Amino acid sequence: MTALPVATGRQTLSTMLRLARSHPRGCVATGAWTLAAALATVTGPLLLGALVDAVSSRHRGSAGPLLALLAVVGVAGAILTALAQRAIVALAARITAALRERILGRVLTLDSTVVHGAGSGDVTSRVTEDMEIFSEAAPLLAEVFAATVTVAVSFVGFSSLDWRLAAAFVIVFPVYALSLRSYLPKAGARYAAERRAAADRTQTILESLHGAATVEAFDMAPLQAERVAASSARATEAGISALRLSLWLTKTMNGAEALGLSAILLTGSVLVHDHVIAVGAVAAAALLFHRLFDPLGTLLGSFDDVQRAGAALSRIVGVADMRGAEPVPVRAPDGPVTIEACGVRHCYDGTTEVVRTMDLTVPAGTSVAVVGASGAGKSTLAAIIAGLLPSSAGTTALRDAHGTVASADLDEAGRSRWIGMVAQDTHVFTGTLREDLTLAVPDADDHRISAALATARARWATALPDGLDTRIGPDGLHLDPAQAQQLALARIALADPPVVVLDEASAEAGSAHAHELEEAATALMHGRTALVVAHRLSQARVCDRILVMDDGRVVEEGTHDELLARDGRYAVLWRMWTMRAHAPAEPVRAVSGRG
């Protein structure tokens, strides 16, 4: 497998800065409120130190104003901190949403060869697990920014008391620096390993779930269970390794805090004894350092989560910033369109060819059916013709009255104008029936939608309780496989492209709905150029020409009657399919469970 790219630290930082700059008002509000909250945090201990001096020197007349000012600063600090946190969380949420949209949009436009090469587990883990890790860490990253500002302002506060107290405060930083110097190189590698192990585990689980029928057929459940257990064990081991390093960092932080507070108190006692500073300054310094336990703990304790979030973010940005070939502006089609394929070959693994040197022309307004056994290369050819899968060699093109357009030059918008495809596996999106259909044409009115449903023979749509506003999908009305296929056919009818590719569009239908789906597919092909991967040979029969594929090659070609007269492979397939189609259904028998 070829893993998807992982962004470097510089690339990741550059992407995050670009996303932040796209929200200037949020950045300004975050910076302003955070700085104001940090100033309030530092001012409180300084006022308490002044209050200690006022009481100890018996100048109690100034204690009242100091107490009032301290109360005002306390309330203002709470309000400013709340405003800063609100601004920070809002900015982090906007940046996270933009990043989520960016990676999802990029993943949806990845070439299928890239997805196959990387494995579905890698792609899925980046969009789900990695994005979730970063989303959960985004508020923490915002807190790190606030803590950094607070520590910087606090250092200025220490310096205002006495430079020697500031020096005593700074003594903790060499301890932190040495700890981080030991931690960071190991943490980055360990958390990257943890994310890779999690991706491998996801890949193994997805393969087991998607191939459940094969696993059951070949009694591979114990083997797959061992593979899942092994990948889970590797992911767990990687997580524990990272956790051990995190606990070590926490212990060094606690030691540094004890060292820093002791240094400030010892330095302060010497300075007070020598009458260099007052007791209030030492009290202010100790309180100020104590107030820094939380931001310093956030800064250093967050390295654990920051490293994990950074590893996830690098994987997200690696995909989000992937650059494909710049799409060439493509004109809209003018009139009927001809499909042309020249020397098309394709292999998924770089060695075994699934489609072998094929030349194909489908004249404008005609239909060609492709039939053959499973694994013959039919669906691969359909995906190449539809422009969804780049061929390993050769070219495919679409030709109208004004010239030829290469399939490789079609971007998403251009492809939807020239060609539409209905695959065997269709998806019903959550929402109303109207929303699901108008994904193809957002501005379509009810008349056009009804006409498209009529073309798809979706008579059930007229009986829905709320009509086009009936909710369908996982949280609405469940559509059976035949209805889902009719929905997909209606989307294509609504988009009205001059070319359609139907990849076994009636294969999932039972005998009760097969005729309706075949009628719908025939109606959709009318007046268009069509390539049909036919599972049901009755659908191939109505096409103008039939291609029989075997092992990636066309082994027979002709009309239905011509191929039957030759008594070759198609005739054998036709006899077998006819026998199955007319065979009486087996009665349903009760089967007792095991054991």
Coordinates of C-alpha atoms in Angstrom, one line a residue:
M1 CA 0.0 0.0 0.0
T2 CA 1.0 3.6 -0.6
A3 CA 0.3 5.7 2.4
L4 CA -1.2 9.2 2.0
P5 CA 1.1 12.1 2.6
V6 CA 1.8 13.5 6.1
A7 CA 2.5 17.2 6.3
T8 CA 5.7 18.6 7.8
G9 CA 5.6 20.9 10.8
R10 CA 6.2 23.9 8.7
Q11 CA 3.4 23.0 6.3
T12 CA 1.0 22.3 9.2
L13 CA 1.8 25.6 10.8
S14 CA 1.4 27.5 7.5
T15 CA -2.0 25.9 7.0
M16 CA -3.2 26.8 10.5
L17 CA -2.0 30.4 10.1
R18 CA -3.8 30.7 6.8
L19 CA -7.0 29.4 8.4
A20 CA -6.6 31.8 11.4
R21 CA -6.0 34.8 9.0
S22 CA -9.3 34.0 7.3
H23 CA -11.0 35.1 10.6
P24 CA -9.3 38.5 11.4
R25 CA -12.0 39.7 13.7
G26 CA -11.8 36.6 15.8
C27 CA -8.1 36.7 16.0
V28 CA -8.1 40.4 17.2
A29 CA -10.8 39.7 19.8
T30 CA -8.9 36.6 21.0
G31 CA -5.7 38.5 21.4
A32 CA -7.2 41.6 23.0
W33 CA -9.3 39.7 25.6
T34 CA -6.5 37.3 26.4
L35 CA -4.0 40.1 27.0
A36 CA -6.5 41.9 29.2
A37 CA -7.2 38.8 31.2
A38 CA -3.5 38.1 31.7
L39 CA -3.0 41.7 33.0
A40 CA -5.8 41.2 35.5
T41 CA -4.3 37.9 36.6
V42 CA -0.9 39.5 37.3
T43 CA -2.4 42.7 38.9
G44 CA -4.2 40.7 41.7
P45 CA -1.1 39.3 43.4
L46 CA 0.7 42.7 43.1
L47 CA -2.2 44.4 44.9
L48 CA -2.2 41.7 47.5
G49 CA 1.6 42.4 48.1
A50 CA 0.9 46.1 48.4
L51 CA -1.9 45.3 50.9
V52 CA 0.5 43.2 53.0
D53 CA 3.0 46.1 53.1
A54 CA 0.3 48.5 54.0
V55 CA -0.9 46.4 57.0
S56 CA 2.6 45.5 58.2
S57 CA 3.7 49.1 58.1
R58 CA 0.6 50.1 60.0
H59 CA -0.5 52.5 57.2
R60 CA -3.9 51.0 57.3
G61 CA -5.5 54.0 55.8
S62 CA -4.5 52.8 52.3
A63 CA -5.8 49.2 53.0
G64 CA -9.4 50.1 52.3
P65 CA -8.8 51.5 48.8
L66 CA -6.5 48.6 48.1
L67 CA -9.1 46.1 49.1
A68 CA -11.7 47.9 46.9
L69 CA -9.3 47.9 44.0
L70 CA -8.5 44.3 44.6
A71 CA -12.2 43.4 44.5
V72 CA -12.7 45.3 41.2
V73 CA -9.6 43.6 39.7
G74 CA -10.9 40.2 40.8
V75 CA -14.4 40.8 39.2
A76 CA -12.8 42.3 36.1
G77 CA -10.4 39.4 35.9
A78 CA -13.2 36.9 36.0
I79 CA -15.2 38.7 33.3
L80 CA -12.1 39.2 31.1
T81 CA -11.1 35.6 31.5
A82 CA -14.6 34.4 30.5
L83 CA -14.6 36.7 27.4
A84 CA -11.2 35.5 26.5
Q85 CA -12.2 31.9 26.7
R86 CA -15.3 32.5 24.7
A87 CA -13.4 34.3 22.0
I88 CA -10.7 31.5 22.0
V89 CA -13.2 28.7 21.8
A90 CA -15.2 30.4 19.1
L91 CA -12.1 31.0 17.0
A92 CA -11.0 27.4 17.5
A93 CA -14.4 26.1 16.5
R94 CA -14.4 28.2 13.3
I95 CA -10.9 27.0 12.4
T96 CA -11.8 23.4 13.1
A97 CA -15.0 23.6 11.0
A98 CA -13.0 25.1 8.1
L99 CA -10.4 22.3 8.4
R100 CA -13.1 19.7 8.5
E101 CA -14.8 21.0 5.4
R102 CA -11.4 21.3 3.7
I103 CA -10.3 17.7 4.3
L104 CA -13.7 16.3 3.5
G105 CA -13.9 18.2 0.3
R106 CA -10.5 17.0 -0.7
V107 CA -11.1 13.4 0.2
L108 CA -14.3 13.4 -1.9
T109 CA -12.3 14.5 -5.0
L110 CA -9.4 12.0 -4.5
D111 CA -8.8 9.7 -7.4
S112 CA -10.0 6.2 -6.7
T113 CA -6.5 4.8 -7.5
V114 CA -5.1 7.0 -4.6
V115 CA -7.8 5.6 -2.2
H116 CA -7.2 2.0 -3.3
G117 CA -3.4 2.5 -3.0
A118 CA -3.6 4.0 0.5
G119 CA -6.3 1.7 1.8
S120 CA -9.8 2.8 3.1
G121 CA -8.6 2.6 6.7
D122 CA -6.0 5.3 6.2
V123 CA -8.5 7.6 4.5
T124 CA -11.3 6.9 7.0
S125 CA -9.0 7.3 10.1
R126 CA -7.9 10.8 8.9
V127 CA -11.5 12.0 8.3
T128 CA -12.9 10.5 11.5
E129 CA -10.4 9.6 14.3
D130 CA -7.7 12.2 13.4
M131 CA -10.2 15.0 12.9
E132 CA -11.9 14.0 16.2
I133 CA -8.6 14.1 18.0
F134 CA -7.8 17.6 16.7
S135 CA -11.4 18.8 17.4
E136 CA -11.2 17.7 21.0
A137 CA -7.7 19.3 21.3
A138 CA -8.6 22.6 19.7
P139 CA -9.9 24.2 22.9
L140 CA -6.7 23.0 24.7
L141 CA -4.6 24.6 22.0
A142 CA -6.5 27.8 22.6
E143 CA -5.8 27.5 26.4
V144 CA -2.1 27.0 25.5
F145 CA -2.1 30.3 23.7
A146 CA -3.8 32.0 26.7
A147 CA -1.3 30.4 29.1
T148 CA 1.7 31.6 27.0
V149 CA 0.4 35.2 27.2
T150 CA -0.2 34.9 31.0
V151 CA 3.4 33.6 31.6
A152 CA 4.9 36.4 29.5
V153 CA 2.9 39.1 31.3
S154 CA 3.8 37.5 34.7
F155 CA 7.5 37.7 34.0
V156 CA 7.0 41.4 33.5
G157 CA 5.2 41.5 36.9
F158 CA 8.1 39.7 38.6
S159 CA 10.6 42.2 37.1
S160 CA 8.5 45.1 38.5
L161 CA 9.0 43.7 42.0
D162 CA 12.8 42.9 41.9
W163 CA 15.1 41.5 39.3
R164 CA 16.4 38.9 41.7
L165 CA 12.9 37.6 42.3
A166 CA 12.5 37.4 38.6
A167 CA 15.8 35.5 38.4
A168 CA 14.5 33.0 41.1
F169 CA 11.4 32.6 39.0
V170 CA 13.4 31.9 35.8
I171 CA 15.2 29.0 37.6
V172 CA 12.4 26.7 36.7
F173 CA 12.8 27.1 33.0
P174 CA 16.1 25.2 32.7
V175 CA 14.4 22.3 34.4
Y176 CA 11.4 22.6 32.0
A177 CA 13.8 23.0 29.0
L178 CA 15.8 19.9 29.9
S179 CA 12.6 17.9 30.4
L180 CA 11.1 19.0 27.1
R181 CA 14.4 18.4 25.3
S182 CA 14.2 14.8 26.4
Y183 CA 10.5 14.5 25.9
L184 CA 9.7 16.1 22.6
P185 CA 11.9 14.0 20.2
K186 CA 10.5 10.8 21.7
A187 CA 6.9 12.1 21.9
G188 CA 6.6 13.1 18.3
A189 CA 7.7 9.7 17.1
R190 CA 5.6 7.8 19.7
Y191 CA 2.4 9.7 18.9
A192 CA 3.0 9.4 15.1
A193 CA 3.4 5.6 15.7
E194 CA 0.2 5.6 17.8
R195 CA -1.7 7.2 14.9
R196 CA -0.3 4.8 12.3
A197 CA -1.2 1.8 14.5
A198 CA -4.7 3.2 14.9
A199 CA -5.0 3.6 11.1
D200 CA -3.8 0.0 10.6
R201 CA -6.4 -1.2 13.2
T202 CA -9.2 0.7 11.4
Q203 CA -8.1 -0.8 8.1
T204 CA -8.2 -4.3 9.5
I205 CA -11.6 -3.8 11.1
L206 CA -13.1 -2.3 7.9
E207 CA -11.7 -5.2 5.8
S208 CA -13.3 -7.7 8.2
L209 CA -16.7 -5.9 8.1
H210 CA -16.8 -5.2 4.4
G211 CA -15.7 -8.7 3.6
A212 CA -18.0 -10.4 6.1
A213 CA -19.7 -12.6 3.5
T214 CA -16.3 -13.8 2.3
V215 CA -15.1 -14.3 5.8
E216 CA -18.1 -16.5 6.6
A217 CA -18.0 -18.4 3.3
F218 CA -14.4 -19.4 3.8
D219 CA -14.7 -19.9 7.6
M220 CA -12.1 -17.2 8.1
A221 CA -13.6 -15.7 11.3
P222 CA -10.8 -17.1 13.6
L223 CA -8.1 -15.8 11.2
Q224 CA -9.7 -12.3 11.0
A225 CA -10.2 -12.2 14.7
E226 CA -6.5 -12.9 15.2
R227 CA -5.6 -10.1 12.7
V228 CA -7.9 -7.7 14.5
A229 CA -6.5 -8.7 17.9
A230 CA -2.9 -8.3 16.7
S231 CA -3.6 -4.9 15.2
S232 CA -5.4 -3.8 18.4
A233 CA -2.5 -5.1 20.5
R234 CA -0.1 -3.0 18.4
A235 CA -2.3 0.1 18.8
T236 CA -2.6 -0.5 22.6
E237 CA 1.2 -1.0 23.0
A238 CA 1.8 2.2 21.1
G239 CA -0.7 4.1 23.3
I240 CA 0.9 2.8 26.5
S241 CA 4.3 3.7 25.3
A242 CA 3.2 7.3 24.7
L243 CA 1.4 7.4 28.1
R244 CA 4.5 6.3 30.0
L245 CA 6.4 9.3 28.5
S246 CA 3.5 11.6 29.5
L247 CA 3.6 10.4 33.1
W248 CA 7.4 11.1 33.3
L249 CA 6.9 14.6 32.1
T250 CA 4.2 15.2 34.7
K251 CA 6.6 14.2 37.5
T252 CA 9.3 16.6 36.3
M253 CA 6.7 19.4 36.2
N254 CA 5.8 18.8 39.8
G255 CA 9.4 18.9 40.8
A256 CA 10.0 22.1 38.9
E257 CA 7.1 23.8 40.6
A258 CA 8.4 22.9 44.1
L259 CA 11.9 24.1 43.1
G260 CA 10.6 27.4 41.7
L261 CA 8.5 28.2 44.8
S262 CA 11.3 27.3 47.1
A263 CA 13.8 29.5 45.2
I264 CA 11.4 32.5 45.3
L265 CA 10.8 32.1 49.1
L266 CA 14.5 31.7 49.9
T267 CA 15.5 34.6 47.7
G268 CA 12.8 36.7 49.2
S269 CA 13.7 35.9 52.8
V270 CA 17.4 36.9 52.1
L271 CA 16.3 40.2 50.4
V272 CA 13.9 41.0 53.3
H273 CA 16.5 40.2 55.9
D274 CA 18.9 42.6 54.1
H275 CA 16.1 45.3 53.9
V276 CA 16.3 45.3 50.1
I277 CA 12.6 44.7 49.5
A278 CA 9.5 44.6 51.7
V279 CA 7.6 41.5 52.8
G280 CA 4.8 42.4 50.5
A281 CA 7.0 42.0 47.4
V282 CA 7.9 38.5 48.5
A283 CA 4.3 37.7 49.2
A284 CA 3.3 39.1 45.8
A285 CA 6.0 37.0 44.1
A286 CA 5.0 33.8 45.8
L287 CA 1.3 34.4 45.1
L288 CA 2.1 35.3 41.5
F289 CA 4.1 32.1 41.0
H290 CA 1.3 30.1 42.6
R291 CA -1.1 31.7 40.2
L292 CA 1.2 30.5 37.4
F293 CA 0.9 26.9 38.4
D294 CA -2.2 26.5 36.3
P295 CA -1.0 28.2 33.1
L296 CA 2.5 26.6 33.5
G297 CA 0.8 23.3 34.0
T298 CA -1.4 23.9 31.0
L299 CA 1.7 24.7 28.9
L300 CA 3.8 21.8 29.9
G301 CA 1.1 19.2 30.7
S302 CA -0.6 19.9 27.4
F303 CA 2.5 18.8 25.4
D304 CA 1.1 15.3 25.7
D305 CA -2.2 16.2 24.0
V306 CA -0.5 18.8 21.8
Q307 CA 1.8 16.1 20.4
R308 CA -1.1 13.8 19.8
A309 CA -3.1 16.6 18.2
G310 CA 0.0 17.7 16.2
A311 CA 0.4 14.1 14.8
A312 CA -3.3 14.0 13.9
L313 CA -3.2 17.5 12.4
S314 CA -0.2 16.6 10.2
R315 CA -2.1 13.7 8.8
I316 CA -5.2 15.9 8.2
V317 CA -3.2 18.7 6.5
G318 CA -1.3 16.1 4.4
V319 CA -4.5 15.1 2.7
A320 CA -6.2 18.5 2.8
D321 CA -3.3 20.2 1.0
M322 CA -2.8 17.4 -1.6
R323 CA -2.6 19.0 -5.0
G324 CA -4.1 17.3 -8.1
A325 CA -3.8 18.4 -11.6
E326 CA -5.4 21.8 -12.3
P327 CA -8.7 21.2 -14.1
V328 CA -8.9 22.5 -17.6
P329 CA -12.0 24.7 -18.3
V330 CA -14.5 22.5 -20.2
R331 CA -17.3 23.8 -22.3
A332 CA -20.8 22.4 -21.9
P333 CA -21.8 19.7 -24.4
D334 CA -23.7 20.6 -27.6
G335 CA -26.1 18.0 -28.8
P336 CA -25.6 14.2 -28.8
V337 CA -22.3 12.8 -27.6
T338 CA -20.1 9.9 -28.8
I339 CA -18.0 7.8 -26.4
E340 CA -14.5 7.0 -27.7
A341 CA -11.9 4.8 -25.9
C342 CA -8.5 4.0 -27.5
G343 CA -6.0 1.5 -26.1
V344 CA -7.5 1.5 -22.6
R345 CA -5.7 -0.7 -20.1
H346 CA -5.9 -0.8 -16.3
C347 CA -4.4 -2.6 -13.4
Y348 CA -4.9 -1.8 -9.7
D349 CA -1.8 -3.3 -8.3
G350 CA 0.7 -2.4 -11.0
T351 CA 1.0 -5.9 -12.3
T352 CA -2.3 -7.7 -13.0
E353 CA -4.3 -6.1 -15.8
V354 CA -8.1 -5.9 -15.2
V355 CA -8.8 -4.3 -18.6
R356 CA -6.5 -5.2 -21.5
T357 CA -6.0 -2.9 -24.4
M358 CA -9.5 -2.1 -25.3
D359 CA -10.8 0.1 -28.2
L360 CA -14.4 1.1 -27.9
T361 CA -16.7 3.6 -29.7
V362 CA -20.4 4.1 -28.7
P363 CA -22.0 6.3 -31.4
A364 CA -24.1 9.2 -30.2
G365 CA -27.6 8.2 -29.2
T366 CA -26.9 4.5 -29.1
S367 CA -26.6 2.0 -26.3
V368 CA -23.9 -0.7 -25.6
A369 CA -24.3 -3.4 -23.0
V370 CA -21.3 -5.1 -21.3
V371 CA -21.8 -8.6 -19.9
G372 CA -19.6 -11.3 -18.5
A373 CA -18.7 -13.2 -15.5
S374 CA -17.7 -11.5 -12.2
G375 CA -14.1 -10.2 -12.4
A376 CA -14.2 -9.8 -16.1
G377 CA -13.4 -6.1 -15.8
K378 CA -16.9 -4.7 -16.6
S379 CA -17.2 -2.3 -13.7
T380 CA -13.6 -1.1 -14.1
L381 CA -14.3 -0.3 -17.7
A382 CA -17.5 1.6 -16.7
A383 CA -15.7 3.6 -14.1
I384 CA -13.0 4.6 -16.7
I385 CA -15.6 5.6 -19.3
A386 CA -17.4 7.7 -16.6
G387 CA -14.2 9.5 -15.8
L388 CA -14.2 8.2 -12.2
L389 CA -11.1 6.1 -12.6
P390 CA -8.1 7.1 -14.6
S391 CA -6.9 4.3 -16.9
S392 CA -3.3 3.0 -16.5
A393 CA -2.9 3.5 -20.3
G394 CA -4.9 4.7 -23.3
T395 CA -7.4 7.5 -23.6
T396 CA -11.1 8.1 -23.2
A397 CA -12.9 11.0 -24.7
L398 CA -16.4 12.4 -25.4
R399 CA -17.2 14.0 -28.8
D400 CA -20.1 16.3 -29.7
A401 CA -20.9 18.5 -32.7
H402 CA -18.1 20.9 -31.8
G403 CA -15.2 18.5 -31.2
T404 CA -13.7 16.2 -28.6
V405 CA -13.2 16.6 -24.9
A406 CA -10.8 14.2 -23.1
S407 CA -12.3 12.5 -20.0
A408 CA -9.2 13.3 -18.1
D409 CA -9.9 17.0 -18.5
L410 CA -13.3 16.9 -16.9
D411 CA -13.5 18.3 -13.4
E412 CA -16.4 17.5 -11.1
A413 CA -18.6 20.2 -12.6
G414 CA -17.7 19.4 -16.2
R415 CA -18.2 15.6 -15.6
S416 CA -21.8 16.2 -14.3
R417 CA -22.6 18.2 -17.5
W418 CA -21.3 15.5 -19.9
I419 CA -21.9 12.2 -18.2
G420 CA -23.9 10.6 -15.4
M421 CA -23.3 7.3 -13.7
V422 CA -25.6 5.0 -11.6
A423 CA -23.7 2.3 -9.7
Q424 CA -25.0 -0.9 -8.2
D425 CA -24.5 0.4 -4.7
T426 CA -26.3 3.7 -4.2
H427 CA -26.6 5.9 -1.2
V428 CA -29.6 7.6 0.3
F429 CA -28.7 10.8 2.0
T430 CA -30.4 12.0 5.2
G431 CA -32.9 14.7 4.4
T432 CA -36.1 15.2 2.5
L433 CA -36.8 13.5 -0.8
R434 CA -36.5 16.9 -2.5
E435 CA -33.1 17.6 -1.0
D436 CA -31.8 14.2 -1.9
L437 CA -32.8 14.6 -5.6
T438 CA -31.7 18.2 -6.0
L439 CA -28.1 17.3 -5.1
A440 CA -27.9 16.9 -8.8
V441 CA -29.6 20.2 -9.8
P442 CA -30.1 22.5 -6.8
D443 CA -32.4 24.9 -8.6
A444 CA -34.8 22.2 -10.0
D445 CA -38.5 23.0 -9.4
D446 CA -41.2 20.5 -8.4
H447 CA -42.3 20.0 -12.0
R448 CA -38.8 18.8 -13.1
I449 CA -38.5 16.7 -9.9
S450 CA -41.8 15.0 -10.6
A451 CA -40.8 14.3 -14.2
A452 CA -37.5 12.8 -13.1
L453 CA -39.3 10.5 -10.6
A454 CA -41.7 9.5 -13.4
T455 CA -38.8 8.6 -15.7
A456 CA -37.4 6.4 -12.9
R457 CA -40.8 4.7 -12.4
A458 CA -40.8 5.8 -8.8
R459 CA -44.5 5.6 -8.3
W460 CA -44.1 5.1 -4.6
A461 CA -43.0 8.8 -4.3
T462 CA -46.5 10.0 -5.1
A463 CA -47.9 8.2 -2.0
L464 CA -45.5 9.6 0.6
P465 CA -47.2 11.3 3.5
D466 CA -45.4 14.7 3.0
G467 CA -44.7 14.3 -0.7
L468 CA -41.3 15.7 -1.7
D469 CA -40.8 17.0 1.8
T470 CA -40.9 13.5 3.4
R471 CA -37.7 12.8 5.2
I472 CA -35.8 9.7 4.0
G473 CA -32.6 8.0 4.9
P474 CA -31.2 6.7 8.3
D475 CA -33.4 9.0 10.4
G476 CA -36.5 9.0 8.1
L477 CA -38.4 6.7 5.8
H478 CA -36.3 3.6 4.9
L479 CA -36.0 2.9 1.2
D480 CA -35.5 -0.6 0.0
P481 CA -32.7 -1.4 -2.6
A482 CA -35.1 -1.0 -5.6
Q483 CA -36.4 2.3 -4.4
A484 CA -32.8 3.5 -3.7
Q485 CA -31.9 2.6 -7.3
Q486 CA -34.9 4.5 -8.6
L487 CA -33.8 7.5 -6.6
A488 CA -30.4 7.3 -8.2
L489 CA -31.9 7.0 -11.7
A490 CA -34.1 10.0 -10.9
R491 CA -31.1 12.1 -10.0
I492 CA -29.5 11.3 -13.4
A493 CA -32.8 12.1 -15.2
L494 CA -32.9 15.4 -13.3
A495 CA -29.3 16.3 -14.2
D496 CA -30.0 15.3 -17.9
P497 CA -26.5 14.5 -19.1
P498 CA -26.1 13.4 -22.8
V499 CA -24.2 10.3 -21.7
V500 CA -25.2 7.7 -19.0
V501 CA -23.3 4.8 -17.6
L502 CA -25.3 2.2 -15.7
D503 CA -23.3 -0.2 -13.7
E504 CA -25.7 -3.1 -12.9
A505 CA -28.4 -0.6 -12.0
S506 CA -31.0 -3.3 -11.5
A507 CA -28.9 -6.1 -9.9
E508 CA -30.2 -5.5 -6.4
A509 CA -33.8 -5.7 -7.4
G510 CA -35.9 -8.7 -6.5
S511 CA -38.2 -10.2 -9.2
A512 CA -41.0 -8.0 -8.0
H513 CA -39.2 -4.8 -8.8
A514 CA -36.8 -5.9 -11.6
H515 CA -39.2 -5.1 -14.4
E516 CA -39.8 -1.6 -13.1
L517 CA -36.1 -0.9 -12.8
E518 CA -35.4 -2.2 -16.3
E519 CA -38.2 0.1 -17.6
A520 CA -36.7 3.0 -15.7
A521 CA -33.2 2.3 -17.1
T522 CA -34.5 2.0 -20.6
A523 CA -36.4 5.3 -20.3
L524 CA -33.2 7.0 -19.0
M525 CA -31.2 5.7 -21.9
H526 CA -33.7 7.0 -24.5
G527 CA -32.2 9.8 -26.5
R528 CA -28.8 9.4 -24.7
T529 CA -25.6 7.6 -25.4
A530 CA -25.4 4.8 -22.9
L531 CA -23.0 2.2 -21.6
V532 CA -24.7 -0.5 -19.5
V533 CA -23.0 -3.1 -17.3
A534 CA -25.9 -5.6 -17.4
H535 CA -26.4 -8.2 -14.6
R536 CA -29.8 -9.0 -15.9
L537 CA -29.5 -10.1 -19.5
S538 CA -33.0 -8.9 -20.3
Q539 CA -31.6 -5.4 -19.9
A540 CA -28.7 -6.2 -22.3
R541 CA -31.2 -7.5 -24.8
V542 CA -32.8 -4.0 -25.4
C543 CA -29.4 -2.4 -26.1
D544 CA -28.2 -1.7 -29.6
R545 CA -25.0 -3.7 -29.2
I546 CA -23.6 -6.1 -26.7
L547 CA -20.0 -6.7 -25.6
V548 CA -19.0 -10.0 -23.8
M549 CA -16.0 -9.5 -21.6
D550 CA -13.7 -12.2 -20.2
D551 CA -10.4 -11.6 -18.4
G552 CA -10.4 -7.9 -19.3
R553 CA -11.0 -8.4 -23.0
V554 CA -14.0 -8.3 -25.4
V555 CA -14.4 -11.8 -26.6
E556 CA -17.7 -11.4 -28.4
E557 CA -19.6 -8.4 -29.9
G558 CA -22.9 -8.0 -31.7
T559 CA -26.7 -7.7 -31.2
H560 CA -28.7 -10.0 -29.1
D561 CA -29.9 -12.0 -32.1
E562 CA -26.5 -12.2 -33.7
L563 CA -24.8 -13.4 -30.6
L564 CA -27.5 -16.1 -30.0
A565 CA -27.0 -17.3 -33.6
R566 CA -23.2 -17.7 -33.0
D567 CA -24.0 -20.0 -30.1
G568 CA -20.9 -18.8 -28.2
R569 CA -20.4 -17.4 -24.7
Y570 CA -23.3 -15.0 -24.8
A571 CA -25.6 -17.8 -25.9
V572 CA -24.4 -19.9 -22.9
L573 CA -24.9 -17.0 -20.5
W574 CA -28.4 -16.3 -22.0
R575 CA -29.5 -20.0 -21.5
M576 CA -28.3 -20.0 -18.0
W577 CA -29.9 -16.7 -17.1
T578 CA -33.2 -17.7 -18.7
M579 CA -33.3 -21.0 -16.8
R580 CA -32.7 -19.1 -13.5
A581 CA -35.2 -16.4 -14.4
H582 CA -38.0 -18.9 -15.0
A583 CA -37.1 -21.4 -12.3
P584 CA -39.8 -21.6 -9.5
A585 CA -38.8 -20.0 -6.2
E586 CA -37.8 -22.4 -3.5
P587 CA -40.2 -22.6 -0.5
V588 CA -38.9 -21.0 2.7
R589 CA -37.9 -23.7 5.2
A590 CA -37.4 -23.2 8.9
V591 CA -33.8 -23.8 9.9
S592 CA -33.0 -24.7 13.5
G593 CA -30.1 -22.8 15.1
R594 CA -26.9 -24.5 16.1
G595 CA -26.6 -26.1 19.5

